[in-house]
Amino acid sequence: MKIIKDIKAELKNIVLSRTFDTILPPLIFALVNNFFNLNYALILAIFTALALILKRFIKKENWKYSWGGLFIVLFASALTLLTDNASSYFLPAIFSSSILLIITLTSIILGKPIAAWASHISRSWPLAWFWRKDIKPAYQEVSIFWAIFIALRLIIQIILFQSASPLFLAWANILLGWPFTITILIISYIYGLWRLKNLGGPGVEEFKNDKNPPWEGQKKGF
C-alpha cells in the first residue's frame, strides 16, 4: 500500500541510526548498576557512549547524535555522583520531558502548534501554508495528541523515579522513547493527512504555485 511506503520513508528520515546511540548507554548503566555498583555502571555507560562515537567515526557514519548521547551520559553521570543516587541518572530525561511538555502546551495555547513548526523546520515548507484556516487545525489537533503522550510519559517517569528503581526506569525510558514515539509519529502522519483532506485546503505545491480551487490537497507528507 502507498501509505505504508510513505510511512517507511518518513521513519527512515527521522530515525536513521540514532536510536541505538541513545538507548544503549542508559540500558548498560541500569543493568550494570543492578548487578554490580554505581561506579562500574557510570564507567561502562561512558565507555559505551565513547565506543559508539568511535564506531560511527570509523564507518564514516553520521556521528553527531553519538556526541549528543555522550553529553547526556556525562551530564547524567555528574548528577548521579553528586546525589549518590542511581535514579538521578535519568533526571535529564525527566527534565527534557517537562520542557517539551511546556513548549508543546504553549504552542497550542498561542495557536502556533509545535507539529507545524516541526514540519516546517524538517521540510522547509512555507510557514504561511501551516497557518491557513484550512490547514492549521490538523496540526493543532496533532499537537494536542503529542501533549497527551508527553504528559503520560512524564507521569510514568516521575512515578518510577520516586520508586528508586533504575532498571525499571531505564526500560520505561527505552519503551517510551523511540518505540512509542515512532508509534505516535505513524498515527500523527495517518491522522494528519486524513484531516488535511477533510479540511479541503491546498497542498504545499498548490499553495506555492498560487493555484486556485478546487485543490487536490496534500497527498504526501505532513
mmCIF file of C-alpha atoms in Angstrom:
data_model
loop_
_atom_site.group_PDB
_atom_site.id
_atom_site.type_symbol
_atom_site.label_atom_id
_atom_site.label_comp_id
_atom_site.label_asym_id
_atom_site.label_seq_id
_atom_site.Cartn_x
_atom_site.Cartn_y
_atom_site.Cartn_z
ATOM 1 C CA MET A 1 0.000 0.000 0.000
ATOM 2 C CA LYS A 2 1.136 3.517 -0.794
ATOM 3 C CA ILE A 3 0.515 4.797 2.750
ATOM 4 C CA ILE A 4 2.814 2.104 4.183
ATOM 5 C CA LYS A 5 5.615 3.024 1.761
ATOM 6 C CA ASP A 6 5.196 6.703 2.661
ATOM 7 C CA ILE A 7 5.367 5.939 6.387
ATOM 8 C CA LYS A 8 8.507 3.845 5.938
ATOM 9 C CA ALA A 9 10.149 6.704 4.047
ATOM 10 C CA GLU A 10 9.160 9.167 6.776
ATOM 11 C CA LEU A 11 10.512 6.975 9.563
ATOM 12 C CA LYS A 12 13.746 6.353 7.693
ATOM 13 C CA ASN A 13 14.369 10.090 7.550
ATOM 14 C CA ILE A 14 13.557 10.525 11.239
ATOM 15 C CA VAL A 15 15.135 7.534 12.913
ATOM 16 C CA LEU A 16 18.131 6.512 10.781
ATOM 17 C CA SER A 17 20.695 5.031 13.174
ATOM 18 C CA ARG A 18 20.337 7.442 16.080
ATOM 19 C CA THR A 19 18.072 5.145 18.146
ATOM 20 C CA PHE A 20 20.820 2.719 19.060
ATOM 21 C CA ASP A 21 23.135 5.515 20.217
ATOM 22 C CA THR A 22 20.565 6.965 22.606
ATOM 23 C CA ILE A 23 19.175 3.837 24.265
ATOM 24 C CA LEU A 24 22.284 1.677 24.738
ATOM 25 C CA PRO A 25 24.278 3.745 27.317
ATOM 26 C CA PRO A 26 21.385 4.135 29.815
ATOM 27 C CA LEU A 27 20.484 0.472 29.428
ATOM 28 C CA ILE A 28 24.094 -0.533 30.131
ATOM 29 C CA PHE A 29 24.089 1.760 33.175
ATOM 30 C CA ALA A 30 20.894 0.260 34.606
ATOM 31 C CA LEU A 31 21.942 -3.358 34.049
ATOM 32 C CA VAL A 32 25.452 -2.944 35.489
ATOM 33 C CA ASN A 33 24.198 -0.943 38.475
ATOM 34 C CA ASN A 34 21.628 -3.649 39.175
ATOM 35 C CA PHE A 35 24.268 -6.379 39.392
ATOM 36 C CA PHE A 36 27.416 -4.517 40.496
ATOM 37 C CA ASN A 37 27.714 -0.939 41.780
ATOM 38 C CA LEU A 38 27.212 2.679 40.800
ATOM 39 C CA ASN A 39 30.836 3.435 39.850
ATOM 40 C CA TYR A 40 31.098 0.471 37.478
ATOM 41 C CA ALA A 41 27.773 1.427 35.920
ATOM 42 C CA LEU A 42 28.881 5.017 35.288
ATOM 43 C CA ILE A 43 32.242 3.972 33.827
ATOM 44 C CA LEU A 44 30.704 1.429 31.458
ATOM 45 C CA ALA A 45 27.947 3.815 30.362
ATOM 46 C CA ILE A 46 30.515 6.479 29.449
ATOM 47 C CA PHE A 47 32.750 3.897 27.763
ATOM 48 C CA THR A 48 29.747 2.670 25.725
ATOM 49 C CA ALA A 49 28.951 6.205 24.548
ATOM 50 C CA LEU A 50 32.604 6.748 23.537
ATOM 51 C CA ALA A 51 32.678 3.403 21.728
ATOM 52 C CA LEU A 52 29.605 4.373 19.713
ATOM 53 C CA ILE A 53 31.284 7.626 18.638
ATOM 54 C CA LEU A 54 34.393 5.713 17.572
ATOM 55 C CA LYS A 55 32.269 3.175 15.678
ATOM 56 C CA ARG A 56 30.443 5.921 13.749
ATOM 57 C CA PHE A 57 33.716 7.700 13.007
ATOM 58 C CA ILE A 58 35.442 4.567 11.667
ATOM 59 C CA LYS A 59 32.444 3.675 9.493
ATOM 60 C CA LYS A 60 32.173 7.316 8.344
ATOM 61 C CA GLU A 61 28.574 7.467 9.530
ATOM 62 C CA ASN A 62 26.684 10.420 10.979
ATOM 63 C CA TRP A 63 28.053 10.728 14.495
ATOM 64 C CA LYS A 64 26.557 13.992 15.782
ATOM 65 C CA TYR A 65 23.836 12.077 17.631
ATOM 66 C CA SER A 66 26.520 9.964 19.302
ATOM 67 C CA TRP A 67 28.125 13.173 20.613
ATOM 68 C CA GLY A 68 24.745 14.257 21.895
ATOM 69 C CA GLY A 69 24.387 10.879 23.588
ATOM 70 C CA LEU A 70 27.815 11.265 25.200
ATOM 71 C CA PHE A 71 26.921 14.721 26.530
ATOM 72 C CA ILE A 72 23.735 13.355 28.084
ATOM 73 C CA VAL A 73 25.646 10.449 29.631
ATOM 74 C CA LEU A 74 28.282 12.769 31.140
ATOM 75 C CA PHE A 75 25.662 15.176 32.484
ATOM 76 C CA ALA A 76 23.584 12.336 33.930
ATOM 77 C CA SER A 77 26.704 10.756 35.447
ATOM 78 C CA ALA A 78 27.610 14.031 37.165
ATOM 79 C CA LEU A 79 24.119 14.252 38.676
ATOM 80 C CA THR A 80 24.350 10.659 39.854
ATOM 81 C CA LEU A 81 27.696 11.239 41.575
ATOM 82 C CA LEU A 82 26.518 14.471 43.211
ATOM 83 C CA THR A 83 23.355 12.897 44.607
ATOM 84 C CA ASP A 84 24.815 9.413 45.171
ATOM 85 C CA ASN A 85 21.557 8.069 43.771
ATOM 86 C CA ALA A 86 21.449 5.804 40.703
ATOM 87 C CA SER A 87 17.967 7.042 39.771
ATOM 88 C CA SER A 88 19.403 10.543 39.286
ATOM 89 C CA TYR A 89 20.998 9.242 36.089
ATOM 90 C CA PHE A 90 17.565 9.557 34.489
ATOM 91 C CA LEU A 91 16.823 13.098 35.703
ATOM 92 C CA PRO A 92 17.815 14.633 32.309
ATOM 93 C CA ALA A 93 15.117 12.529 30.610
ATOM 94 C CA ILE A 94 12.528 13.752 33.116
ATOM 95 C CA PHE A 95 13.720 17.334 32.677
ATOM 96 C CA SER A 96 13.568 17.132 28.869
ATOM 97 C CA SER A 97 10.040 15.681 29.006
ATOM 98 C CA SER A 98 8.969 18.568 31.270
ATOM 99 C CA ILE A 99 10.436 21.226 28.977
ATOM 100 C CA LEU A 100 8.951 19.592 25.878
ATOM 101 C CA LEU A 101 5.511 19.451 27.502
ATOM 102 C CA ILE A 102 5.687 23.152 28.403
ATOM 103 C CA ILE A 103 6.756 24.086 24.862
ATOM 104 C CA THR A 104 4.018 21.938 23.309
ATOM 105 C CA LEU A 105 1.266 23.331 25.542
ATOM 106 C CA THR A 106 2.462 26.901 24.977
ATOM 107 C CA SER A 107 2.414 26.426 21.198
ATOM 108 C CA ILE A 108 -1.155 25.103 21.390
ATOM 109 C CA ILE A 109 -2.343 27.991 23.560
ATOM 110 C CA LEU A 110 -0.715 30.548 21.266
ATOM 111 C CA GLY A 111 -2.270 28.912 18.205
ATOM 112 C CA LYS A 112 1.117 28.116 16.672
ATOM 113 C CA PRO A 113 1.187 24.327 17.107
ATOM 114 C CA ILE A 114 4.542 22.644 17.582
ATOM 115 C CA ALA A 115 3.646 19.975 14.993
ATOM 116 C CA ALA A 116 3.549 22.708 12.351
ATOM 117 C CA TRP A 117 6.903 24.121 13.474
ATOM 118 C CA ALA A 118 8.462 20.649 13.444
ATOM 119 C CA SER A 119 7.210 20.004 9.912
ATOM 120 C CA HIS A 120 8.308 23.464 8.731
ATOM 121 C CA ILE A 121 11.834 23.010 10.110
ATOM 122 C CA SER A 122 12.292 19.472 8.779
ATOM 123 C CA ARG A 123 10.689 20.020 5.355
ATOM 124 C CA SER A 124 11.255 23.740 4.703
ATOM 125 C CA TRP A 125 7.638 24.152 3.612
ATOM 126 C CA PRO A 126 6.310 27.764 3.609
ATOM 127 C CA LEU A 127 5.322 28.758 7.137
ATOM 128 C CA ALA A 128 2.336 30.698 5.816
ATOM 129 C CA TRP A 129 0.843 27.439 4.495
ATOM 130 C CA PHE A 130 0.690 25.959 8.005
ATOM 131 C CA TRP A 131 -1.254 28.924 9.401
ATOM 132 C CA ARG A 132 -4.101 28.761 6.882
ATOM 133 C CA LYS A 133 -7.531 28.172 8.441
ATOM 134 C CA ASP A 134 -7.992 25.113 6.227
ATOM 135 C CA ILE A 135 -4.605 23.664 7.257
ATOM 136 C CA LYS A 136 -3.739 24.659 10.840
ATOM 137 C CA PRO A 137 -6.486 22.654 12.653
ATOM 138 C CA ALA A 138 -4.811 19.404 11.569
ATOM 139 C CA TYR A 139 -1.513 20.458 13.141
ATOM 140 C CA GLN A 140 -3.241 21.864 16.211
ATOM 141 C CA GLU A 141 -5.032 18.574 16.852
ATOM 142 C CA VAL A 142 -1.872 16.522 16.318
ATOM 143 C CA SER A 143 -0.040 18.813 18.756
ATOM 144 C CA ILE A 144 -2.729 18.146 21.380
ATOM 145 C CA PHE A 145 -2.198 14.440 20.780
ATOM 146 C CA TRP A 146 1.549 14.936 21.316
ATOM 147 C CA ALA A 147 0.923 16.856 24.540
ATOM 148 C CA ILE A 148 -1.144 13.975 25.943
ATOM 149 C CA PHE A 149 1.603 11.491 25.075
ATOM 150 C CA ILE A 150 4.368 13.640 26.581
ATOM 151 C CA ALA A 151 2.346 14.203 29.771
ATOM 152 C CA LEU A 152 1.725 10.464 30.092
ATOM 153 C CA ARG A 153 5.424 9.726 29.611
ATOM 154 C CA LEU A 154 6.399 12.340 32.199
ATOM 155 C CA ILE A 155 3.971 10.947 34.779
ATOM 156 C CA ILE A 156 5.354 7.427 34.344
ATOM 157 C CA GLN A 157 8.946 8.695 34.560
ATOM 158 C CA ILE A 158 8.233 10.592 37.796
ATOM 159 C CA ILE A 159 6.463 7.615 39.387
ATOM 160 C CA LEU A 160 9.343 5.272 38.558
ATOM 161 C CA PHE A 161 11.919 7.851 39.683
ATOM 162 C CA GLN A 162 10.219 8.101 43.065
ATOM 163 C CA SER A 163 10.218 4.313 43.334
ATOM 164 C CA ALA A 164 14.039 4.442 43.105
ATOM 165 C CA SER A 165 14.168 1.636 40.549
ATOM 166 C CA PRO A 166 16.856 2.486 37.948
ATOM 167 C CA LEU A 167 16.337 -0.732 35.978
ATOM 168 C CA PHE A 168 12.585 -0.218 35.584
ATOM 169 C CA LEU A 169 13.185 3.439 34.796
ATOM 170 C CA ALA A 170 15.702 2.507 32.101
ATOM 171 C CA TRP A 171 13.269 0.143 30.413
ATOM 172 C CA ALA A 172 10.459 2.697 30.695
ATOM 173 C CA ASN A 173 12.623 5.370 29.083
ATOM 174 C CA ILE A 174 13.500 2.981 26.252
ATOM 175 C CA LEU A 175 9.940 1.799 25.625
ATOM 176 C CA LEU A 176 8.516 5.312 25.989
ATOM 177 C CA GLY A 177 11.326 6.681 23.856
ATOM 178 C CA TRP A 178 11.747 5.732 20.199
ATOM 179 C CA PRO A 179 9.358 2.726 20.061
ATOM 180 C CA PHE A 180 6.433 4.693 21.462
ATOM 181 C CA THR A 181 7.488 7.867 19.645
ATOM 182 C CA ILE A 182 7.561 6.026 16.319
ATOM 183 C CA THR A 183 4.034 4.764 17.015
ATOM 184 C CA ILE A 184 2.919 8.331 17.793
ATOM 185 C CA LEU A 185 4.518 9.619 14.576
ATOM 186 C CA ILE A 186 2.794 6.953 12.470
ATOM 187 C CA ILE A 187 -0.595 7.774 13.998
ATOM 188 C CA SER A 188 0.092 11.506 13.550
ATOM 189 C CA TYR A 189 1.013 11.015 9.896
ATOM 190 C CA ILE A 190 -2.083 8.965 9.065
ATOM 191 C CA TYR A 191 -4.453 11.215 11.010
ATOM 192 C CA GLY A 192 -2.798 14.390 9.738
ATOM 193 C CA LEU A 193 -3.211 13.513 6.056
ATOM 194 C CA TRP A 194 -6.797 12.384 6.655
ATOM 195 C CA ARG A 195 -7.578 15.644 8.483
ATOM 196 C CA LEU A 196 -5.965 17.792 5.789
ATOM 197 C CA LYS A 197 -8.105 16.058 3.182
ATOM 198 C CA ASN A 198 -11.266 16.776 5.169
ATOM 199 C CA LEU A 199 -10.280 20.415 5.697
ATOM 200 C CA GLY A 200 -10.084 20.815 1.920
ATOM 201 C CA GLY A 201 -7.105 23.151 1.826
ATOM 202 C CA PRO A 202 -4.425 23.255 -0.888
ATOM 203 C CA GLY A 203 -1.377 21.024 -0.954
ATOM 204 C CA VAL A 204 2.011 22.612 -0.363
ATOM 205 C CA GLU A 205 2.888 22.736 -4.067
ATOM 206 C CA GLU A 206 -0.548 24.119 -4.930
ATOM 207 C CA PHE A 207 -0.011 26.834 -2.307
ATOM 208 C CA LYS A 208 3.456 27.645 -3.652
ATOM 209 C CA ASN A 209 2.107 27.931 -7.193
ATOM 210 C CA ASP A 210 -0.834 30.045 -6.001
ATOM 211 C CA LYS A 211 -3.264 27.636 -7.624
ATOM 212 C CA ASN A 212 -6.966 28.435 -7.414
ATOM 213 C CA PRO A 213 -9.510 25.929 -6.036
ATOM 214 C CA PRO A 214 -10.643 23.271 -6.392
ATOM 215 C CA TRP A 215 -7.468 21.778 -4.896
ATOM 216 C CA GLU A 216 -6.266 18.213 -4.836
ATOM 217 C CA GLY A 217 -4.871 18.779 -1.351
ATOM 218 C CA GLN A 218 -1.793 17.385 0.348
ATOM 219 C CA LYS A 219 -1.074 13.871 -0.908
ATOM 220 C CA LYS A 220 2.229 13.059 0.776
ATOM 221 C CA GLY A 221 3.994 14.344 3.864
ATOM 222 C CA PHE A 222 2.549 16.047 6.897
#
